[in-house]
Short mmCIF file of C-alpha atoms and ligand atoms in Angstrom, two decimals:
data_model
loop_
_atom_site.label_atom_id
_atom_site.label_comp_id
_atom_site.label_asym_id
_atom_site.label_seq_id
_atom_site.Cartn_x
_atom_site.Cartn_y
_atom_site.Cartn_z
CA UNK A 3 94.12 110.50 95.30
CA UNK A 4 94.95 107.12 93.78
CA UNK A 5 93.38 103.83 94.08
CA UNK A 6 93.05 100.46 92.61
CA UNK A 7 90.01 100.47 90.66
CA UNK A 8 88.48 97.60 88.90
CA UNK A 9 87.28 99.07 85.60
CA UNK A 10 85.57 96.09 84.63
CA UNK A 11 85.75 92.20 84.68
CA UNK A 12 89.65 91.55 83.75
CA UNK A 13 90.81 95.23 84.23
CA UNK A 14 92.61 96.64 86.78
CA UNK A 15 94.06 100.39 86.94
CA UNK A 16 95.91 102.22 89.47
CA UNK A 17 94.45 105.78 88.93
CA UNK A 18 93.10 109.00 90.40
CA UNK A 19 89.61 108.42 91.73
CA UNK A 20 87.49 110.79 94.13
CA UNK A 21 85.84 109.10 96.74
CA UNK A 22 83.09 110.78 98.81
CA UNK A 23 85.08 112.67 101.57
CA UNK A 24 82.44 113.84 104.10
CA UNK A 25 83.69 113.35 107.79
CA UNK A 26 80.36 112.58 109.58
CA UNK A 27 80.01 113.28 113.33
CA UNK A 28 80.68 109.65 114.29
CA UNK A 29 83.22 108.97 111.62
CA UNK A 30 87.09 108.74 111.33
CA UNK A 31 89.30 109.55 108.53
CA UNK A 32 92.01 106.63 108.37
CA UNK A 33 95.44 106.70 106.38
CA UNK A 34 95.35 103.33 105.14
CA UNK A 35 98.66 101.20 106.02
CA UNK A 36 97.97 97.52 104.82
CA UNK A 37 95.31 95.83 102.49
CA UNK A 38 95.21 92.25 102.17
CA UNK A 39 93.70 90.79 98.70
CA UNK A 40 90.73 88.60 99.20
CA UNK A 41 89.79 85.72 97.30
CA UNK A 42 86.68 87.95 96.80
CA UNK A 43 88.67 90.82 95.44
CA UNK A 44 90.35 88.10 92.91
CA UNK A 45 86.84 86.75 91.85
CA UNK A 46 85.43 90.33 90.99
CA UNK A 47 88.47 90.77 89.03
CA UNK A 48 88.30 87.47 87.15
CA UNK A 49 84.60 86.97 86.96
CA UNK A 50 83.10 90.67 87.32
CA UNK A 51 80.50 89.32 89.71
CA UNK A 52 80.13 87.16 92.68
CA UNK A 53 76.27 85.75 92.85
CA UNK A 54 73.94 88.64 92.38
CA UNK A 55 76.72 91.14 93.20
CA UNK A 56 77.67 92.52 89.70
CA UNK A 57 80.44 94.96 88.83
CA UNK A 58 78.52 97.23 86.61
CA UNK A 59 80.83 100.67 87.04
CA UNK A 60 84.64 100.99 88.26
CA UNK A 61 84.61 100.04 91.94
CA UNK A 62 87.73 100.23 94.42
CA UNK A 63 89.07 96.80 95.41
CA UNK A 64 89.97 95.97 99.13
CA UNK A 65 88.13 95.33 102.35
CA UNK A 66 91.01 93.67 104.78
CA UNK A 67 92.79 97.01 106.13
CA UNK A 68 94.51 98.53 108.99
CA UNK A 69 95.66 102.19 109.22
CA UNK A 70 96.29 105.16 111.20
CA UNK A 71 93.57 107.73 112.17
CA UNK A 72 94.08 111.00 111.04
CA UNK A 73 90.94 112.92 111.92
CA UNK A 74 87.83 112.46 113.84
CA UNK A 75 84.22 113.56 113.81
CA UNK A 76 82.78 115.84 116.47
CA UNK A 77 81.26 112.86 118.17
CA UNK A 78 84.01 110.45 118.59
CA UNK A 79 85.52 110.13 121.95
CA UNK A 80 87.09 106.68 121.91
CA UNK A 81 89.47 107.40 119.10
CA UNK A 82 92.22 109.84 118.57
CA UNK A 83 94.38 110.80 115.54
CA UNK A 84 97.55 108.95 115.56
CA UNK A 85 95.81 105.80 116.84
CA UNK A 86 96.79 102.44 115.21
CA UNK A 87 93.42 100.47 114.01
CA UNK A 88 91.76 98.03 111.88
CA UNK A 89 88.38 98.38 110.22
CA UNK A 90 85.39 96.26 110.09
CA UNK A 91 84.20 96.36 106.45
CA UNK A 92 80.46 96.07 106.60
CA UNK A 93 78.55 98.55 107.93
CA UNK A 94 75.07 97.94 108.67
CA UNK A 95 72.12 100.16 109.11
CA UNK A 96 72.21 100.81 113.13
CA UNK A 97 68.52 101.02 113.53
CA UNK A 98 67.73 97.76 111.57
CA UNK A 99 65.76 94.81 113.08
CA UNK A 100 69.16 92.90 112.34
CA UNK A 101 71.34 95.35 114.04
CA UNK A 102 69.08 95.53 117.08
CA UNK A 103 69.04 91.62 117.25
CA UNK A 104 73.16 91.74 116.99
CA UNK A 105 73.01 90.03 113.62
CA UNK A 106 74.04 92.92 111.88
CA UNK A 107 76.06 90.46 109.32
CA UNK A 108 72.94 89.58 107.85
CA UNK A 109 71.17 93.09 107.65
CA UNK A 110 69.90 93.28 104.30
CA UNK A 111 70.97 97.11 103.92
CA UNK A 112 74.57 96.30 104.94
CA UNK A 113 77.35 98.43 102.91
CA UNK A 114 80.45 96.10 102.69
CA UNK A 115 83.49 97.44 101.17
CA UNK A 116 84.61 96.22 97.53
CA UNK A 117 81.10 94.74 97.19
CA UNK A 118 78.87 96.37 94.35
CA UNK A 119 78.20 99.29 94.16
CA UNK A 120 80.26 100.04 97.39
CA UNK A 121 83.73 101.18 97.12
CA UNK A 122 86.68 99.26 98.71
CA UNK A 123 89.80 100.45 100.87
CA UNK A 124 92.72 100.26 98.44
CA UNK A 125 92.90 104.00 98.46
CA UNK A 126 95.36 106.12 100.54
CA UNK A 127 92.48 107.25 102.91
CA UNK A 128 89.14 106.35 103.95
CA UNK A 129 86.46 107.69 105.87
CA UNK A 130 84.62 104.97 108.20
CA UNK A 131 82.39 104.86 111.24
CA UNK A 132 84.18 104.81 114.47
CA UNK A 133 81.89 102.16 115.74
CA UNK A 134 83.39 99.68 113.10
CA UNK A 135 87.05 101.02 113.62
CA UNK A 136 89.28 98.72 116.42
CA UNK A 137 92.52 99.94 118.22
CA UNK A 138 95.21 97.90 117.49
CA UNK A 139 97.40 97.12 120.53
CA UNK A 140 101.24 98.12 120.59
CA UNK A 141 102.19 94.23 119.88
CA UNK A 142 100.10 93.62 116.87
CA UNK A 143 101.36 95.02 113.48
CA UNK A 144 99.44 96.84 110.78
CA UNK A 145 100.12 93.43 108.97
CA UNK A 146 98.29 91.41 111.36
CA UNK A 147 95.81 94.14 111.84
CA UNK A 148 94.92 93.73 107.93
CA UNK A 149 94.72 89.78 109.03
CA UNK A 150 91.60 90.39 111.40
CA UNK A 151 89.08 90.62 108.82
CA UNK A 152 89.68 87.22 107.19
CA UNK A 153 90.28 85.59 110.95
CA UNK A 154 86.90 87.32 111.77
CA UNK A 155 85.37 84.59 109.43
CA UNK A 156 86.97 81.95 111.40
CA UNK A 157 86.07 83.45 114.52
CA UNK A 158 82.40 83.61 113.64
CA UNK A 159 82.48 79.81 112.51
CA UNK A 160 84.21 79.19 115.94
CA UNK A 161 81.45 80.80 117.84
CA UNK A 162 78.60 79.12 115.81
CA UNK A 163 80.05 75.73 116.37
CA UNK A 164 79.31 76.12 120.12
CA UNK A 165 83.11 74.20 120.84
CA UNK A 166 83.44 72.46 123.85
CA UNK A 167 86.92 71.84 125.24
CA UNK A 168 88.65 68.84 123.72
CA UNK A 169 86.49 68.54 120.74
CA UNK A 170 87.94 66.96 117.64
CA UNK A 171 87.42 69.13 114.42
CA UNK A 172 87.63 68.50 110.65
CA UNK A 173 87.88 71.49 108.22
CA UNK A 174 87.65 70.70 104.79
CA UNK A 175 89.43 73.29 102.30
CA UNK A 176 92.95 74.71 103.57
CA UNK A 177 91.90 78.24 101.48
CA UNK A 178 92.97 81.20 103.76
CA UNK A 179 89.55 80.77 105.22
CA UNK A 180 89.75 77.09 106.07
CA UNK A 181 93.03 78.26 107.84
CA UNK A 182 91.52 80.80 109.68
CA UNK A 183 88.66 78.46 111.01
CA UNK A 184 91.59 75.98 111.75
CA UNK A 185 93.25 78.62 113.80
CA UNK A 186 89.93 79.63 115.35
CA UNK A 187 88.58 76.29 116.36
CA UNK A 188 92.07 75.58 118.26
CA UNK A 189 91.72 78.92 120.12
CA UNK A 190 88.47 78.07 120.98
CA UNK A 191 89.07 74.82 122.86
CA UNK A 192 89.42 72.13 120.17
CA UNK A 193 91.95 69.57 121.14
CA UNK A 194 92.75 68.51 117.45
CA UNK A 195 91.87 69.88 114.25
CA UNK A 196 92.36 67.81 110.86
CA UNK A 197 92.52 69.92 107.57
CA UNK A 198 91.94 68.53 104.27
CA UNK A 199 92.71 69.69 100.88
CA UNK A 200 94.57 68.79 97.63
CA UNK A 201 97.15 71.55 97.59
CA UNK A 202 100.08 70.28 99.40
CA UNK A 203 101.94 73.70 99.68
CA UNK A 204 98.73 75.13 101.82
CA UNK A 205 98.52 71.83 103.85
CA UNK A 206 102.45 72.28 104.86
CA UNK A 207 101.86 75.89 105.94
CA UNK A 208 98.67 75.00 108.19
CA UNK A 209 100.38 71.73 109.18
CA UNK A 210 103.11 73.48 110.83
CA UNK A 211 100.82 74.74 113.76
CA UNK A 212 100.73 72.72 117.03
CA UNK A 213 97.51 70.84 117.44
CA UNK A 214 96.97 70.90 113.46
CA UNK A 215 97.12 67.72 111.29
CA UNK A 216 96.55 67.59 107.74
CA UNK A 217 95.17 65.11 105.19
CA UNK A 218 96.04 65.42 101.51
CA UNK A 219 92.74 63.95 99.90
CA UNK A 220 94.63 63.65 96.59
CA UNK A 221 96.29 60.30 97.81
CA UNK A 222 94.97 60.05 101.71
CA UNK A 223 91.72 58.94 102.84
CA UNK A 224 90.03 61.68 105.15
CA UNK A 225 87.77 59.04 106.53
CA UNK A 226 90.72 56.87 107.72
CA UNK A 227 92.22 59.93 109.09
CA UNK A 228 88.95 60.85 111.23
CA UNK A 229 88.40 57.00 111.85
CA UNK A 230 91.97 56.96 113.37
CA UNK A 231 91.72 59.96 115.44
CA UNK A 232 88.45 59.35 117.13
CA UNK A 233 88.38 55.41 117.71
CA UNK A 234 86.10 55.37 114.46
CA UNK A 235 83.44 57.63 116.07
CA UNK A 236 83.68 60.73 114.01
CA UNK A 237 84.53 64.10 114.52
CA UNK A 238 82.77 66.40 116.93
CA UNK A 239 82.77 69.22 114.45
CA UNK A 240 83.02 69.46 110.54
CA UNK A 241 83.94 73.07 109.08
CA UNK A 242 82.99 72.79 105.44
CA UNK A 243 85.40 75.76 103.95
CA UNK A 244 85.82 74.23 100.25
CA UNK A 245 82.52 75.18 98.84
CA UNK A 246 83.24 72.08 96.63
CA UNK A 247 80.13 70.02 95.66
CA UNK A 248 81.71 66.71 96.60
CA UNK A 249 82.78 67.98 99.94
CA UNK A 250 79.42 69.31 100.65
CA UNK A 251 77.63 66.01 99.43
CA UNK A 252 80.05 63.97 101.81
CA UNK A 253 80.47 65.98 104.75
CA UNK A 254 78.38 64.13 107.17
CA UNK A 255 80.37 61.23 106.77
CA UNK A 256 83.04 62.59 108.91
CA UNK A 257 81.23 64.03 111.90
CA UNK A 258 79.98 61.88 114.71
CA UNK A 259 76.49 61.21 115.83
CA UNK A 260 74.88 64.18 117.49
CA UNK A 261 77.81 66.53 115.95
CA UNK A 262 77.71 69.48 113.96
CA UNK A 263 78.63 70.70 110.63
CA UNK A 264 79.17 74.38 109.88
CA UNK A 265 79.02 75.74 106.20
CA UNK A 266 81.85 78.34 105.67
CA UNK A 267 82.53 77.74 102.13
CA UNK A 268 80.51 79.23 99.53
CA UNK A 269 79.62 77.30 96.48
CA UNK A 270 79.41 79.31 93.28
CA UNK A 271 76.20 77.28 92.28
CA UNK A 272 73.81 75.70 93.99
CA UNK A 273 74.96 71.98 95.20
CA UNK A 274 73.13 68.91 96.65
CA UNK A 275 73.09 68.12 100.17
CA UNK A 276 72.32 64.31 101.71
CA UNK A 277 69.68 65.62 103.86
CA UNK A 278 69.25 61.60 105.02
CA UNK A 279 73.07 61.75 105.75
CA UNK A 280 72.25 64.61 107.84
CA UNK A 281 69.31 63.26 109.55
CA UNK A 282 70.78 59.60 110.40
CA UNK A 283 73.24 61.22 112.67
CA UNK A 284 70.93 64.12 113.95
CA UNK A 285 73.51 66.69 112.89
CA UNK A 286 73.26 70.15 113.96
CA UNK A 287 74.00 72.41 110.62
CA UNK A 288 75.17 75.85 111.37
CA UNK A 289 75.64 78.45 108.47
CA UNK A 290 78.34 81.07 108.48
CA UNK A 291 77.97 84.82 106.62
CA UNK A 292 80.57 87.07 107.41
CA UNK A 293 80.58 87.88 111.22
CA UNK A 294 79.28 89.88 113.85
CA UNK A 295 80.67 91.24 117.10
CA UNK A 296 83.75 89.37 116.93
CA UNK A 297 86.65 91.99 116.24
CA UNK A 298 87.23 92.81 119.84
CA UNK A 299 87.80 89.07 120.45
CA UNK A 300 89.92 88.51 117.31
CA UNK A 301 92.17 91.10 118.29
CA UNK A 302 92.52 90.01 121.75
CA UNK A 303 93.62 86.77 120.57
CA UNK A 304 96.03 87.93 118.32
CA UNK A 305 97.46 90.10 120.81
CA UNK A 306 97.84 87.23 123.42
CA UNK A 307 99.95 85.21 121.16
CA UNK A 308 97.27 82.35 121.21
CA UNK A 309 96.86 82.96 117.39
CA UNK A 310 99.83 83.69 115.21
CA UNK A 311 98.46 84.92 111.76
CA UNK A 312 101.99 85.93 110.52
CA UNK A 313 102.80 82.56 109.05
CA UNK A 314 100.05 83.16 106.86
CA UNK A 315 101.32 86.21 105.13
CA UNK A 316 103.09 85.22 101.92
CA UNK A 317 104.27 88.60 100.87
CA UNK A 318 103.60 91.91 100.94
CA UNK A 319 104.05 94.35 97.90
CA UNK A 320 104.12 98.06 97.30
CA UNK A 321 100.85 99.86 96.12
CA UNK A 322 102.28 100.79 92.84
CA UNK A 323 102.64 96.95 92.42
CA UNK A 324 98.96 96.01 93.44
CA UNK A 325 98.03 95.10 89.91
CA UNK A 326 100.94 92.37 89.67
CA UNK A 327 99.91 91.48 93.35
CA UNK A 328 96.50 90.89 92.06
CA UNK A 329 97.62 88.67 88.91
CA UNK A 330 99.97 86.82 91.27
CA UNK A 331 97.04 85.82 93.54
CA UNK A 332 95.20 84.44 90.42
CA UNK A 333 98.15 82.42 89.64
CA UNK A 334 99.64 81.26 92.78
CA UNK A 335 96.24 80.12 94.62
CA UNK A 336 97.67 76.90 95.63
CA UNK A 337 100.90 77.94 97.30
CA UNK A 338 100.12 81.49 98.38
CA UNK A 339 98.01 82.06 101.51
CA UNK A 340 97.70 85.77 101.88
CA UNK A 341 99.14 88.76 99.76
CA UNK A 342 99.00 92.07 101.28
CA UNK A 343 99.50 95.37 99.60
CA UNK A 344 101.29 98.22 101.69
CA UNK A 345 100.05 101.80 100.89
CA UNK A 346 102.62 104.71 100.44
CA UNK A 347 102.88 106.32 103.96
ZN1 LIG B 429 87.87 88.88 102.58
#
């Protein structure tokens, strides 16, 4: 079985790769259809590590996937061969304290696709627990199914924010995750979402959605835009999605007194935070790490038409061209949102 393998930093290969192939009683075997390229896949490709996760041996990339069930373990009752599905890539220990608390995303034992030493899903078939495999409604395509994973982070951010109907939100950073957060915030009840970034092509894409305004901070003031939208009061919610040190240092300035900041973006290195700035407005601070228990909600929103992720798919490439796809993902960071790879069917 061929897979897209990160051999080492900067070196990808499309080659035969044997993955463990035992179908447990609660597992399903899935023929993968569409896999999105994530910023983390690209980061492993270009840097060979993220924080303390280091690629020390060849690893299959990819964790944003949809596909078709081809076989089910004996104990699987809610899925059957032929079902179109998407897969949640992080598998916790079901008996862990975190799992019992419903916060399995922060289970120290979680095994997450394409996070060393766990292999990802850029391979024609995967075996996955049925409990983390979700049926796609007929009106949700495989391409959209592969967008559920990044959208799930937006869902987690929206839930952590505890949005109230009519809230005004600011999103700093218009990368794919910032866009997902903006769309989830709107779906969650925000009346207006102001998205700020430096890359105009990305702002144009997200600004095309109703309810979303954009600010190019290269030549516009986000402070002024927030003041204009809120009569100088400040935004109810600030979603920090850039991970950039200056944005993190100034994030409190956009929030209203008593508002909240949701930290989604991940800085590469530790960054300074203005504690007094946060305290002086008594801001609530929330953090987001991946997601838990949001896939059903995410799929329901996509199926309802309330969230349309299709405009965020910049291109889809055949599996044979996936190395070129990764190189494009490195080069076109400011104009592409999501590149997807379609597996041979
Ligand atoms: Zn991802």
